[in-house]
PDB file of C-alpha atoms in Angstrom:
ATOM      1  CA  MET G 278     144.369 234.084 141.463  1.00 57.00           C
ATOM      2  CA  PHE G 279     142.882 231.700 144.044  1.00 58.00           C
ATOM      3  CA  LEU G 280     145.268 228.915 143.034  1.00 60.00           C
ATOM      4  CA  HIS G 281     148.243 231.240 142.795  1.00 55.00           C
ATOM      5  CA  LEU G 282     147.684 232.543 146.309  1.00 55.00           C
ATOM      6  CA  ASN G 283     147.098 229.051 147.678  1.00 59.00           C
ATOM      7  CA  ASN G 284     150.331 227.730 146.171  1.00 61.00           C
ATOM      8  CA  TYR G 285     152.300 230.747 147.347  1.00 54.00           C
ATOM      9  CA  ILE G 286     150.981 230.630 150.896  1.00 54.00           C
ATOM     10  CA  THR G 287     151.383 226.880 151.373  1.00 57.00           C
ATOM     11  CA  HIS G 288     154.913 227.080 149.973  1.00 54.00           C
ATOM     12  CA  GLN G 289     155.839 229.943 152.262  1.00 50.00           C
ATOM     13  CA  ALA G 290     154.361 228.192 155.276  1.00 46.00           C
ATOM     14  CA  LYS G 291     156.450 225.089 154.652  1.00 47.00           C
ATOM     15  CA  GLU G 292     159.626 227.091 154.105  1.00 45.00           C
ATOM     16  CA  LEU G 293     159.338 229.216 157.212  1.00 43.00           C
ATOM     17  CA  GLN G 294     161.839 228.011 159.788  1.00 38.00           C
ATOM     18  CA  ILE G 295     161.089 230.610 162.435  1.00 37.00           C
ATOM     19  CA  GLU G 296     160.989 229.140 165.919  1.00 40.00           C
ATOM     20  CA  GLU G 297     157.752 229.152 167.838  1.00 42.00           C
ATOM     21  CA  VAL G 298     158.287 232.603 169.245  1.00 37.00           C
ATOM     22  CA  LEU G 299     154.999 232.700 171.064  1.00 37.00           C
ATOM     23  CA  SER G 300     155.771 229.535 172.997  1.00 45.00           C
ATOM     24  CA  GLN G 301     158.989 231.110 174.291  1.00 45.00           C
ATOM     25  CA  LEU G 302     157.207 234.037 175.857  1.00 42.00           C
ATOM     26  CA  SER G 303     156.611 233.831 179.555  1.00 44.00           C
ATOM     27  CA  VAL G 304     153.440 235.872 179.252  1.00 44.00           C
ATOM     28  CA  LYS G 305     150.349 233.701 179.171  1.00 49.00           C
ATOM     29  CA  ARG G 306     147.941 234.423 176.352  1.00 49.00           C
ATOM     30  CA  GLU G 307     144.305 233.493 176.138  1.00 55.00           C
ATOM     31  CA  THR G 308     144.310 233.155 172.347  1.00 54.00           C
ATOM     32  CA  LYS G 309     145.422 229.934 170.677  1.00 53.00           C
ATOM     33  CA  GLN G 310     149.099 230.018 169.714  1.00 50.00           C
ATOM     34  CA  TYR G 311     150.514 228.685 166.437  1.00 48.00           C
ATOM     35  CA  HIS G 312     153.905 228.270 164.841  1.00 51.00           C
ATOM     36  CA  ILE G 313     154.193 231.150 162.347  1.00 51.00           C
ATOM     37  CA  GLY G 314     154.034 228.769 159.371  1.00 52.00           C
ATOM     38  CA  LYS G 315     150.934 227.087 160.740  1.00 63.00           C
ATOM     39  CA  LEU G 316     149.411 230.467 161.486  1.00 61.00           C
ATOM     40  CA  VAL G 317     149.663 231.457 157.823  1.00 66.00           C
ATOM     41  CA  ILE G 318     147.786 228.315 156.789  1.00 72.00           C
ATOM     42  CA  VAL G 319     145.141 228.755 159.482  1.00 74.00           C
ATOM     43  CA  ARG G 320     144.450 232.336 158.432  1.00 77.00           C
ATOM     44  CA  TRP G 321     144.293 231.338 154.754  1.00 75.00           C
ATOM     45  CA  ARG G 322     141.853 228.565 155.610  1.00 81.00           C
ATOM     46  CA  ASP G 323     139.614 230.706 157.816  1.00 83.00           C
ATOM     47  CA  LYS G 324     139.574 233.850 155.682  1.00 84.00           C
ATOM     48  CA  VAL G 325     139.554 232.406 152.154  1.00 83.00           C
ATOM     49  CA  LEU G 326     138.988 228.655 151.868  1.00 87.00           C
ATOM     50  CA  ILE G 327     136.008 228.330 154.197  1.00 89.00           C
ATOM     51  CA  PRO G 328     134.156 231.400 152.826  1.00 90.00           C
ATOM     52  CA  CYS G 329     134.732 230.189 149.241  1.00 89.00           C
ATOM     53  CA  GLY G 330     133.742 226.603 150.016  1.00 91.00           C
ATOM     54  CA  GLU G 331     130.002 226.936 149.450  1.00 93.00           C
ATOM     55  CA  TYR G 332     130.480 228.502 146.023  1.00 93.00           C
ATOM     56  CA  LEU G 333     133.034 225.895 144.942  1.00 93.00           C
ATOM     57  CA  ALA G 334     130.845 223.046 146.207  1.00 95.00           C
ATOM     58  CA  LYS G 335     127.913 224.371 144.179  1.00 95.00           C
ATOM     59  CA  LEU G 336     130.115 224.601 141.094  1.00 93.00           C
ATOM     60  CA  LEU G 337     131.357 221.054 141.684  1.00 95.00           C
ATOM     61  CA  LEU G 338     127.851 219.604 142.007  1.00 96.00           C
ATOM     62  CA  GLU G 339     126.800 221.389 138.832  1.00 95.00           C
ATOM     63  CA  GLN G 340     129.519 219.525 136.936  1.00 95.00           C
ATOM     64  CA  PHE G 341     128.298 216.180 138.281  1.00 95.00           C
ATOM     65  CA  GLU G 342     124.772 217.099 137.210  1.00 95.00           C
ATOM     66  CA  ASN G 343     125.994 218.165 133.771  1.00 94.00           C
ATOM     67  CA  PHE G 344     127.823 214.876 133.270  1.00 93.00           C
ATOM     68  CA  ARG G 345     124.864 212.763 134.383  1.00 93.00           C
ATOM     69  CA  SER G 346     122.578 214.705 132.050  1.00 92.00           C
ATOM     70  CA  GLY G 347     124.886 214.296 129.074  1.00 91.00           C
ATOM     71  CA  ARG G 348     126.036 217.901 129.071  1.00 92.00           C
ATOM     72  CA  THR G 349     129.614 219.130 128.800  1.00 90.00           C
ATOM     73  CA  ILE G 350     131.805 219.366 131.889  1.00 89.00           C
ATOM     74  CA  GLU G 351     133.514 222.732 132.170  1.00 84.00           C
ATOM     75  CA  ILE G 352     136.881 223.733 133.681  1.00 88.00           C
ATOM     76  CA  SER G 353     137.333 220.328 135.322  1.00 90.00           C
ATOM     77  CA  ASP G 354     141.092 220.769 135.812  1.00 90.00           C
ATOM     78  CA  LEU G 355     140.625 224.134 137.487  1.00 89.00           C
ATOM     79  CA  ILE G 356     137.876 222.833 139.766  1.00 90.00           C
ATOM     80  CA  LYS G 357     139.992 219.867 140.836  1.00 90.00           C
ATOM     81  CA  GLN G 358     142.944 222.110 141.644  1.00 88.00           C
ATOM     82  CA  CYS G 359     140.732 224.347 143.764  1.00 88.00           C
ATOM     83  CA  VAL G 360     139.189 221.361 145.537  1.00 89.00           C
ATOM     84  CA  THR G 361     142.557 219.838 146.397  1.00 86.00           C
ATOM     85  CA  CYS G 362     143.621 223.142 147.964  1.00 84.00           C
ATOM     86  CA  TYR G 363     141.394 222.160 150.872  1.00 86.00           C
ATOM     87  CA  VAL G 364     143.589 219.120 151.464  1.00 85.00           C
ATOM     88  CA  THR G 365     146.883 221.001 151.219  1.00 78.00           C
ATOM     89  CA  ALA G 366     145.541 223.441 153.796  1.00 74.00           C
ATOM     90  CA  GLU G 367     145.466 220.535 156.234  1.00 69.00           C
ATOM     91  CA  GLY G 368     149.109 219.827 155.545  1.00 58.00           C
ATOM     92  CA  TYR G 369     148.959 216.577 153.563  1.00 39.00           C
ATOM     93  CA  ASP G 370     150.713 215.465 150.430  1.00 38.00           C
ATOM     94  CA  ILE G 371     148.262 215.192 147.532  1.00 37.00           C
ATOM     95  CA  ALA G 372     150.452 213.338 145.064  1.00 37.00           C
ATOM     96  CA  GLU G 373     148.216 211.447 142.643  1.00 36.00           C
ATOM     97  CA  ASN G 374     149.926 208.115 143.223  1.00 38.00           C
ATOM     98  CA  SER G 375     149.782 208.171 147.010  1.00 47.00           C
ATOM     99  CA  SER G 376     147.471 206.061 149.135  1.00 47.00           C
ATOM    100  CA  PHE G 377     144.932 208.108 151.049  1.00 44.00           C
ATOM    101  CA  SER G 378     142.919 205.436 152.818  1.00 46.00           C
ATOM    102  CA  ASP G 379     144.822 205.819 156.089  1.00 46.00           C
ATOM    103  CA  GLN G 380     144.521 209.618 156.090  1.00 52.00           C
ATOM    104  CA  ARG G 381     140.873 210.062 155.141  1.00 52.00           C
ATOM    105  CA  ASP G 382     139.774 210.743 158.715  1.00 56.00           C
ATOM    106  CA  ASP G 383     142.062 213.780 158.726  1.00 69.00           C
ATOM    107  CA  PHE G 384     140.498 215.401 155.647  1.00 83.00           C
ATOM    108  CA  LYS G 385     137.801 217.125 157.673  1.00 87.00           C
ATOM    109  CA  LEU G 386     137.810 220.450 155.825  1.00 89.00           C
ATOM    110  CA  TYR G 387     137.732 218.736 152.442  1.00 92.00           C
ATOM    111  CA  LYS G 388     135.048 216.236 153.435  1.00 93.00           C
ATOM    112  CA  ASP G 389     132.802 218.786 155.135  1.00 94.00           C
ATOM    113  CA  THR G 390     133.057 221.191 152.216  1.00 94.00           C
ATOM    114  CA  PHE G 391     132.809 218.825 149.254  1.00 95.00           C
ATOM    115  CA  GLU G 392     132.241 215.172 150.112  1.00 95.00           C
ATOM    116  CA  LEU G 393     129.178 215.590 152.305  1.00 96.00           C
ATOM    117  CA  PRO G 394     127.245 217.660 149.725  1.00 96.00           C
ATOM    118  CA  LEU G 395     128.395 215.271 146.995  1.00 96.00           C
ATOM    119  CA  GLN G 396     127.278 212.237 148.996  1.00 96.00           C
ATOM    120  CA  GLN G 397     123.795 213.692 149.383  1.00 95.00           C
ATOM    121  CA  SER G 398     123.666 214.460 145.669  1.00 95.00           C
ATOM    122  CA  CYS G 399     124.809 210.929 144.859  1.00 96.00           C
ATOM    123  CA  GLN G 400     122.219 209.367 147.157  1.00 94.00           C
ATOM    124  CA  ASN G 401     119.422 211.252 145.405  1.00 95.00           C
ATOM    125  CA  TYR G 402     120.765 210.292 141.991  1.00 96.00           C
ATOM    126  CA  TYR G 403     121.200 206.621 142.913  1.00 95.00           C
ATOM    127  CA  LEU G 404     117.675 206.442 144.326  1.00 92.00           C
ATOM    128  CA  SER G 405     116.331 207.757 141.027  1.00 94.00           C
ATOM    129  CA  LYS G 406     118.315 205.079 139.165  1.00 93.00           C
ATOM    130  CA  ALA G 407     117.038 202.383 141.530  1.00 90.00           C
ATOM    131  CA  LYS G 408     113.475 203.385 140.692  1.00 90.00           C
ATOM    132  CA  GLU G 409     114.316 203.370 136.994  1.00 92.00           C
ATOM    133  CA  TRP G 410     115.698 199.820 137.251  1.00 90.00           C
ATOM    134  CA  GLU G 411     113.160 198.386 139.704  1.00 85.00           C
ATOM    135  CA  ASN G 412     111.569 196.091 137.088  1.00 86.00           C
ATOM    136  CA  PHE G 413     114.784 194.228 136.296  1.00 85.00           C
ATOM    137  CA  THR G 414     114.314 190.498 136.944  1.00 84.00           C
ATOM    138  CA  ASP G 415     117.788 189.342 135.915  1.00 87.00           C
ATOM    139  CA  SER G 416     120.221 189.810 138.813  1.00 88.00           C
ATOM    140  CA  VAL G 417     123.225 189.968 136.511  1.00 89.00           C
ATOM    141  CA  ALA G 418     121.676 192.546 134.186  1.00 89.00           C
ATOM    142  CA  PHE G 419     120.718 194.737 137.145  1.00 91.00           C
ATOM    143  CA  ILE G 420     124.109 194.543 138.852  1.00 93.00           C
ATOM    144  CA  GLU G 421     125.881 195.062 135.532  1.00 92.00           C
ATOM    145  CA  ASN G 422     124.003 198.356 135.209  1.00 93.00           C
ATOM    146  CA  VAL G 423     125.165 199.281 138.703  1.00 94.00           C
ATOM    147  CA  ALA G 424     128.754 198.369 137.793  1.00 94.00           C
ATOM    148  CA  ASN G 425     128.639 200.559 134.686  1.00 94.00           C
ATOM    149  CA  LEU G 426     127.236 203.436 136.724  1.00 95.00           C
ATOM    150  CA  MET G 427     129.980 202.954 139.331  1.00 95.00           C
ATOM    151  CA  ASP G 428     132.666 203.118 136.651  1.00 94.00           C
ATOM    152  CA  SER G 429     131.138 206.291 135.255  1.00 94.00           C
ATOM    153  CA  GLU G 430     130.945 207.919 138.690  1.00 95.00           C
ATOM    154  CA  LYS G 431     134.526 206.918 139.511  1.00 94.00           C
ATOM    155  CA  ASN G 432     135.818 208.400 136.258  1.00 93.00           C
ATOM    156  CA  LEU G 433     133.956 211.613 136.993  1.00 94.00           C
ATOM    157  CA  ALA G 434     135.374 211.727 140.520  1.00 95.00           C
ATOM    158  CA  LYS G 435     138.873 211.312 139.086  1.00 94.00           C
ATOM    159  CA  LEU G 436     138.310 214.403 136.960  1.00 93.00           C
ATOM    160  CA  LEU G 437     136.938 216.637 139.700  1.00 94.00           C
ATOM    161  CA  MET G 438     137.750 215.333 143.162  1.00 94.00           C
ATOM    162  CA  HIS G 439     140.677 214.520 145.394  1.00 91.00           C
ATOM    163  CA  PRO G 440     141.774 210.887 144.771  1.00 90.00           C
ATOM    164  CA  SER G 441     140.536 209.755 148.184  1.00 88.00           C
ATOM    165  CA  THR G 442     136.940 210.265 147.020  1.00 93.00           C
ATOM    166  CA  VAL G 443     137.303 207.889 144.075  1.00 91.00           C
ATOM    167  CA  THR G 444     137.379 204.863 146.372  1.00 88.00           C
ATOM    168  CA  VAL G 445     134.322 205.848 148.403  1.00 93.00           C
ATOM    169  CA  ILE G 446     131.994 206.929 145.602  1.00 95.00           C
ATOM    170  CA  GLU G 447     131.711 203.347 144.334  1.00 92.00           C
ATOM    171  CA  GLN G 448     130.839 202.214 147.864  1.00 93.00           C
ATOM    172  CA  TRP G 449     128.047 204.795 147.996  1.00 95.00           C
ATOM    173  CA  ALA G 450     126.622 203.413 144.747  1.00 94.00           C
ATOM    174  CA  ALA G 451     126.867 199.776 145.813  1.00 93.00           C
ATOM    175  CA  GLN G 452     125.243 200.450 149.177  1.00 92.00           C
ATOM    176  CA  ALA G 453     122.437 202.573 147.740  1.00 93.00           C
ATOM    177  CA  LEU G 454     121.560 200.342 144.793  1.00 93.00           C
ATOM    178  CA  VAL G 455     122.406 196.760 145.761  1.00 92.00           C
ATOM    179  CA  ALA G 456     122.715 196.351 149.537  1.00 90.00           C
ATOM    180  CA  ASP G 457     118.959 196.007 150.144  1.00 87.00           C
ATOM    181  CA  LYS G 458     118.619 193.444 147.359  1.00 84.00           C
ATOM    182  CA  VAL G 459     121.425 191.365 148.844  1.00 84.00           C
ATOM    183  CA  LYS G 460     119.764 191.517 152.243  1.00 79.00           C
ATOM    184  CA  ASN G 461     116.139 190.934 151.236  1.00 80.00           C
ATOM    185  CA  LEU G 462     116.274 188.890 148.017  1.00 78.00           C
ATOM    186  CA  LYS G 463     118.057 185.804 146.772  1.00 82.00           C
ATOM    187  CA  LEU G 464     120.133 186.822 143.801  1.00 88.00           C
ATOM    188  CA  SER G 465     120.514 184.227 141.065  1.00 91.00           C
ATOM    189  CA  PHE G 466     123.431 183.904 138.657  1.00 93.00           C
ATOM    190  CA  LYS G 467     122.779 180.365 137.382  1.00 92.00           C
ATOM    191  CA  SER G 468     121.523 181.431 133.961  1.00 91.00           C
ATOM    192  CA  HIS G 469     124.941 182.970 133.323  1.00 93.00           C
ATOM    193  CA  MET G 470     126.832 179.810 134.329  1.00 93.00           C
ATOM    194  CA  THR G 471     125.788 177.118 131.865  1.00 89.00           C
ATOM    195  CA  ASP G 472     127.445 174.335 129.887  1.00 80.00           C
ATOM    196  CA  GLU G 473     127.008 176.394 126.739  1.00 82.00           C
ATOM    197  CA  HIS G 474     128.435 179.634 128.042  1.00 87.00           C
ATOM    198  CA  PHE G 475     130.013 181.111 131.144  1.00 91.00           C
ATOM    199  CA  ASN G 476     129.502 184.899 131.113  1.00 92.00           C
ATOM    200  CA  GLY G 477     132.792 185.755 132.747  1.00 92.00           C
ATOM    201  CA  SER G 478     132.878 189.468 131.919  1.00 93.00           C
ATOM    202  CA  GLU G 479     129.359 190.102 133.260  1.00 93.00           C
ATOM    203  CA  LEU G 480     129.987 188.018 136.376  1.00 94.00           C
ATOM    204  CA  HIS G 481     133.234 189.891 136.970  1.00 95.00           C
ATOM    205  CA  LYS G 482     131.270 193.140 137.053  1.00 94.00           C
ATOM    206  CA  CYS G 483     128.850 191.574 139.528  1.00 94.00           C
ATOM    207  CA  TYR G 484     131.762 190.479 141.686  1.00 95.00           C
ATOM    208  CA  ASN G 485     133.246 193.993 141.716  1.00 94.00           C
ATOM    209  CA  VAL G 486     129.955 195.408 142.995  1.00 95.00           C
ATOM    210  CA  LEU G 487     129.028 192.685 145.479  1.00 95.00           C
ATOM    211  CA  LYS G 488     132.445 192.562 147.152  1.00 94.00           C
ATOM    212  CA  LEU G 489     131.808 196.097 148.432  1.00 93.00           C
ATOM    213  CA  ILE G 490     128.800 194.934 150.467  1.00 93.00           C
ATOM    214  CA  ASP G 491     128.824 192.944 153.703  1.00 90.00           C
ATOM    215  CA  ASN G 492     127.928 189.326 152.855  1.00 90.00           C
ATOM    216  CA  GLY G 493     127.337 190.445 149.291  1.00 92.00           C
ATOM    217  CA  LEU G 494     129.103 187.480 147.697  1.00 94.00           C
ATOM    218  CA  ILE G 495     127.085 184.689 149.341  1.00 93.00           C
ATOM    219  CA  ASP G 496     124.670 183.959 146.474  1.00 93.00           C
ATOM    220  CA  LEU G 497     127.356 184.333 143.816  1.00 95.00           C
ATOM    221  CA  VAL G 498     129.646 181.907 145.652  1.00 95.00           C
ATOM    222  CA  LYS G 499     126.836 179.346 146.083  1.00 94.00           C
ATOM    223  CA  ASP G 500     125.875 179.433 142.411  1.00 95.00           C
ATOM    224  CA  TYR G 501     129.504 179.147 141.332  1.00 94.00           C
ATOM    225  CA  GLU G 502     130.009 176.142 143.603  1.00 93.00           C
ATOM    226  CA  THR G 503     126.885 174.485 142.169  1.00 93.00           C
ATOM    227  CA  TYR G 504     128.170 175.160 138.666  1.00 92.00           C
ATOM    228  CA  ILE G 505     131.507 173.487 139.450  1.00 90.00           C
ATOM    229  CA  ILE G 506     129.834 170.431 140.994  1.00 88.00           C
ATOM    230  CA  ASP G 507     127.368 170.030 138.109  1.00 88.00           C
ATOM    231  CA  TYR G 508     130.091 170.426 135.502  1.00 85.00           C
ATOM    232  CA  THR G 509     132.375 167.878 137.170  1.00 82.00           C
ATOM    233  CA  THR G 510     129.557 165.369 137.762  1.00 82.00           C
ATOM    234  CA  LYS G 511     128.555 165.459 134.100  1.00 82.00           C
ATOM    235  CA  LYS G 512     132.168 164.959 133.062  1.00 74.00           C
ATOM    236  CA  PHE G 513     132.414 161.809 135.188  1.00 69.00           C
ATOM    237  CA  GLY G 514     129.263 160.339 133.697  1.00 69.00           C
ATOM    238  CA  LYS G 515     128.928 156.613 134.369  1.00 63.00           C
ATOM    239  CA  ASP G 516     132.667 156.081 134.682  1.00 63.00           C
ATOM    240  CA  PHE G 517     133.057 157.629 138.123  1.00 60.00           C
ATOM    241  CA  ASN G 518     134.878 154.544 139.449  1.00 67.00           C
ATOM    242  CA  ASP G 519     137.410 154.426 136.632  1.00 69.00           C
ATOM    243  CA  PRO G 520     140.679 155.728 138.192  1.00 73.00           C
ATOM    244  CA  LYS G 521     142.050 156.999 134.882  1.00 74.00           C
ATOM    245  CA  ILE G 522     138.891 158.933 134.031  1.00 72.00           C
ATOM    246  CA  PHE G 523     138.662 160.215 137.598  1.00 72.00           C
ATOM    247  CA  VAL G 524     142.198 161.632 137.524  1.00 77.00           C
ATOM    248  CA  ASN G 525     141.754 163.172 134.078  1.00 79.00           C
ATOM    249  CA  VAL G 526     138.440 164.815 134.966  1.00 76.00           C
ATOM    250  CA  VAL G 527     139.777 166.224 138.235  1.00 76.00           C
ATOM    251  CA  ALA G 528     142.869 167.606 136.485  1.00 83.00           C
ATOM    252  CA  GLU G 529     140.772 169.140 133.694  1.00 83.00           C
ATOM    253  CA  ALA G 530     138.283 170.655 136.139  1.00 82.00           C
ATOM    254  CA  HIS G 531     141.033 172.080 138.316  1.00 84.00           C
ATOM    255  CA  GLU G 532     142.722 173.763 135.357  1.00 88.00           C
ATOM    256  CA  LYS G 533     139.438 175.124 134.013  1.00 88.00           C
ATOM    257  CA  PHE G 534     138.114 176.531 137.267  1.00 90.00           C
ATOM    258  CA  ASP G 535     141.440 177.801 138.513  1.00 90.00           C
ATOM    259  CA  LYS G 536     141.577 179.937 135.370  1.00 92.00           C
ATOM    260  CA  LEU G 537     137.943 181.042 135.696  1.00 92.00           C
ATOM    261  CA  THR G 538     138.398 181.928 139.357  1.00 93.00           C
ATOM    262  CA  TYR G 539     141.416 184.052 138.510  1.00 94.00           C
ATOM    263  CA  GLN G 540     139.858 185.840 135.533  1.00 94.00           C
ATOM    264  CA  THR G 541     136.354 186.333 136.907  1.00 95.00           C
ATOM    265  CA  PHE G 542     136.746 186.623 140.674  1.00 95.00           C
ATOM    266  CA  ASP G 543     140.357 187.804 141.070  1.00 94.00           C
ATOM    267  CA  LYS G 544     141.129 184.621 143.031  1.00 91.00           C
ATOM    268  CA  HIS G 545     139.106 185.931 145.940  1.00 94.00           C
ATOM    269  CA  ARG G 546     139.389 183.654 148.962  1.00 92.00           C
ATOM    270  CA  GLU G 547     135.695 182.703 149.026  1.00 93.00           C
ATOM    271  CA  PHE G 548     135.932 181.396 145.465  1.00 92.00           C
ATOM    272  CA  THR G 549     139.271 179.622 145.759  1.00 90.00           C
ATOM    273  CA  GLU G 550     137.977 177.778 148.829  1.00 89.00           C
ATOM    274  CA  ILE G 551     135.274 176.201 146.651  1.00 85.00           C
ATOM    275  CA  MET G 552     137.928 174.176 144.851  1.00 74.00           C
ATOM    276  CA  ASP G 553     139.132 172.775 148.169  1.00 71.00           C
ATOM    277  CA  ARG G 554     135.597 171.775 149.157  1.00 71.00           C
ATOM    278  CA  VAL G 555     134.671 170.004 145.934  1.00 60.00           C
ATOM    279  CA  ARG G 556     137.878 167.996 145.501  1.00 59.00           C
TER     280      ARG G 556
END
């Protein structure tokens, strides 16, 4: 019934072509005046959406808790439809394939009702995970855990939330779990960049987490640059001054690391610039 009424009212409000009768009146009114279509939406928001918000937010958070505890998520489609009603009430298109980054500041009703309680819930959950993982000594293993958690949280947000939340929930996780480590510790990735094996898939996960943090890529970039220099130096061996060997080694290294940079670091500028520095 809630969804039926929401769809009916928003449709009617958009279709109404009545002129702004109130604005044509010469009599001054103290109350705020709306176009009749806007008035319908405002009344629907004030009398139904806002009063129902607390209950829906509680139901939403319960589903996040169920998922994190390994329990079944219930009525996810219905919850998502109800949640997105709070965006349509503000007059925005909620097509799944649209970009919402430029409009997020306008989603006040949606953010106040659902995102703020969810953010607090996420912060508490991430702090508990940080304590659980506090004894990790391998930077890659720790950040890989964070990356897996981020993917899980994003998938859950896709099921239950408006698409604009999917992009911010991973930022919450990265900031809560990794930002302090980037700031206060030197992360090391050298053990995953060796002559025997380059752990591209794990390092790619690290990259996806660290790129969300200010100056988060510094240690990863430094270790990758060291790896390139060490690899190339060993390839030269004692024949550094041999022009033929020099050209062949440079060509081989360029092909190898151009491919690695693309596959592992999405050709991010900070990694492609390494190749220019070491040539």
